PDB file of C-alpha atoms in Angstrom:
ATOM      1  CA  UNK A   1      -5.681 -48.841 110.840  1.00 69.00           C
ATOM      2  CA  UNK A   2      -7.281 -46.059 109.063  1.00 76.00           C
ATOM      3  CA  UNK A   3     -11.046 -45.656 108.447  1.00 83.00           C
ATOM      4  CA  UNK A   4     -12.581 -45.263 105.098  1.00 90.00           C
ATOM      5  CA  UNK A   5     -15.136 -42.967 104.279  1.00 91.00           C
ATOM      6  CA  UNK A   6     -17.046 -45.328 102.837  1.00 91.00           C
ATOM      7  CA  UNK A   7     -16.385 -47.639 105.665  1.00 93.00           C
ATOM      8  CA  UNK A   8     -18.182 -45.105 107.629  1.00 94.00           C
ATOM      9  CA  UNK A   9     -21.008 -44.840 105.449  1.00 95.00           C
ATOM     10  CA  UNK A  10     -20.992 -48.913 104.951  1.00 95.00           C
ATOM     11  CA  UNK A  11     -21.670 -48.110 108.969  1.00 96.00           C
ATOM     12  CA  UNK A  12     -24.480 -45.853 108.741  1.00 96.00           C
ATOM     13  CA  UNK A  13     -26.628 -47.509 106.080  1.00 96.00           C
ATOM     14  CA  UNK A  14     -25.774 -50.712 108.236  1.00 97.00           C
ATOM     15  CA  UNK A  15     -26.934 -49.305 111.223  1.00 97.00           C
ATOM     16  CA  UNK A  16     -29.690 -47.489 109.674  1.00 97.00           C
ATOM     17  CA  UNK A  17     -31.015 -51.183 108.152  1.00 97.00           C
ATOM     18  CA  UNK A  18     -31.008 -52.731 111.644  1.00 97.00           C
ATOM     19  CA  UNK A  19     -32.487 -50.012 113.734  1.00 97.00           C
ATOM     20  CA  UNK A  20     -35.558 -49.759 111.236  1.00 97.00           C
ATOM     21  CA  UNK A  21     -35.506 -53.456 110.848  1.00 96.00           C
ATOM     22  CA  UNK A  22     -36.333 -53.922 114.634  1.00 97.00           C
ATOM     23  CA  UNK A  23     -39.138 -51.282 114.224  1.00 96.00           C
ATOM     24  CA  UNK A  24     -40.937 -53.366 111.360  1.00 94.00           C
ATOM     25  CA  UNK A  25     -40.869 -56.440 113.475  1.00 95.00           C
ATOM     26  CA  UNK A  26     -41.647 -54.318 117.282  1.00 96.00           C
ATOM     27  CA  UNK A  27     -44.338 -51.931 116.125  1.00 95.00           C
ATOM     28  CA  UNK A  28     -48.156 -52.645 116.184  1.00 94.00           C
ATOM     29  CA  UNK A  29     -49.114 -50.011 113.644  1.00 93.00           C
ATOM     30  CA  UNK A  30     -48.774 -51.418 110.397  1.00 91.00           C
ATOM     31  CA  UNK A  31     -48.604 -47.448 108.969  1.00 92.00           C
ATOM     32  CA  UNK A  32     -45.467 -47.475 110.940  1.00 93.00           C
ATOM     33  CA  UNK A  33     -44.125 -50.458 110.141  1.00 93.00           C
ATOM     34  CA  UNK A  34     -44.439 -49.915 106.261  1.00 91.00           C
ATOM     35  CA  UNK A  35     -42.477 -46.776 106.657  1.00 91.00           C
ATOM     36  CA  UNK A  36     -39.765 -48.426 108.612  1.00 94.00           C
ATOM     37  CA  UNK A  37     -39.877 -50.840 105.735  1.00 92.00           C
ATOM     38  CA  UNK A  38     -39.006 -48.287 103.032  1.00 90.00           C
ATOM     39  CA  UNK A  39     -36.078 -47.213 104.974  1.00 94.00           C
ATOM     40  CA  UNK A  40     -34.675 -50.576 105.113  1.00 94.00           C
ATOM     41  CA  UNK A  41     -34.862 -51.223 101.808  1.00 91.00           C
ATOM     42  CA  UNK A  42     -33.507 -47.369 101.029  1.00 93.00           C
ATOM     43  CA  UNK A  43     -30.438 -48.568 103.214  1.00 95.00           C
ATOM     44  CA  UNK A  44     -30.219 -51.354 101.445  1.00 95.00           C
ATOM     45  CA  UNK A  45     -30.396 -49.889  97.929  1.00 94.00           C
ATOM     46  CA  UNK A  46     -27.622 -47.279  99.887  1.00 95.00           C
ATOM     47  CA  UNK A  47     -25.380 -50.574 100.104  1.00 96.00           C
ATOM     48  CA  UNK A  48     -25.903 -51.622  96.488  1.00 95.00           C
ATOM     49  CA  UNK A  49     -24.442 -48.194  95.239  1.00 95.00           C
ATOM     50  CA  UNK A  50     -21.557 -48.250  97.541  1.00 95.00           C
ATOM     51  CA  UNK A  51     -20.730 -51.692  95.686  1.00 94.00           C
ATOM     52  CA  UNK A  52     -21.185 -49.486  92.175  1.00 94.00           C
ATOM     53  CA  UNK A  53     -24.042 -51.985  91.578  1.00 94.00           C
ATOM     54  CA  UNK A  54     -25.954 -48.877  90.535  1.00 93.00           C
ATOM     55  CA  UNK A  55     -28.890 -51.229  88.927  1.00 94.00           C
ATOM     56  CA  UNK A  56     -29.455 -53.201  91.338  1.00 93.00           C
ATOM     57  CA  UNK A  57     -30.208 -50.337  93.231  1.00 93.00           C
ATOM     58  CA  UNK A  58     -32.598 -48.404  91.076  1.00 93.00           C
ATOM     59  CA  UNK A  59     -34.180 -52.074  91.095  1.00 92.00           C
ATOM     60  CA  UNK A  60     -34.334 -51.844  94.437  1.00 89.00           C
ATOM     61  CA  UNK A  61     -35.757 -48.590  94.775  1.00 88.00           C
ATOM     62  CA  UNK A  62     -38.494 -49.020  91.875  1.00 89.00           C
ATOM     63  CA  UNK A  63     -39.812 -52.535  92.496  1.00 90.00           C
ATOM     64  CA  UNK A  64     -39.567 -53.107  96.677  1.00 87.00           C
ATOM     65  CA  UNK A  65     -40.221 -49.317  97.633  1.00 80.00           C
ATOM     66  CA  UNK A  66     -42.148 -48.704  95.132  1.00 82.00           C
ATOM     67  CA  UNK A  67     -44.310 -51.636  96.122  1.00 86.00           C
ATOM     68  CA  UNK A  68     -44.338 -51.154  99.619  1.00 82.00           C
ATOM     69  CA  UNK A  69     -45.908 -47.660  98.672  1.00 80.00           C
ATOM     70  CA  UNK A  70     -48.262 -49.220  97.147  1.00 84.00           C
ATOM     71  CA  UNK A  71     -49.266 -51.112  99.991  1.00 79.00           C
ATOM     72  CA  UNK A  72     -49.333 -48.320 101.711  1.00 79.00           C
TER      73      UNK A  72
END
């Protein structure tokens, strides 16, 4: 049972989701917590290209990061 490259990378955007997806939720500063929000939804826009859904991830990018700047 070999692993894949993109396995591995399926791993680190994973992992990368849920780590900054407990710091939105655990930290008190809500400077913080916005950032930790962007690189959720980075991960998550990482995801969408490794499933060559290359638009949903530029929607990602330019609509929920770009908001969340915003809010910033």
């Amino acid at each position: 049972m070999a692993i894949d490259t993109t396995q591995i990378i399926f791993y680190l955007f994973s992992f990368m989701i849920i780590i900054s997806a407990i710091y939105v939720v655990t930290l008190k500063n809500i400077f913080h917590s916005a950032l930790f929000l962007i690189i959720a939804l980075f991960g998550v826009a990482g995801i969408y290209i490794l499933l060559h859904a290359e638009f949903l991830a530029a929607v990602q990018v330019l609509i929920y990061v770009g908001a969340v700047a915003v809010l910033i």
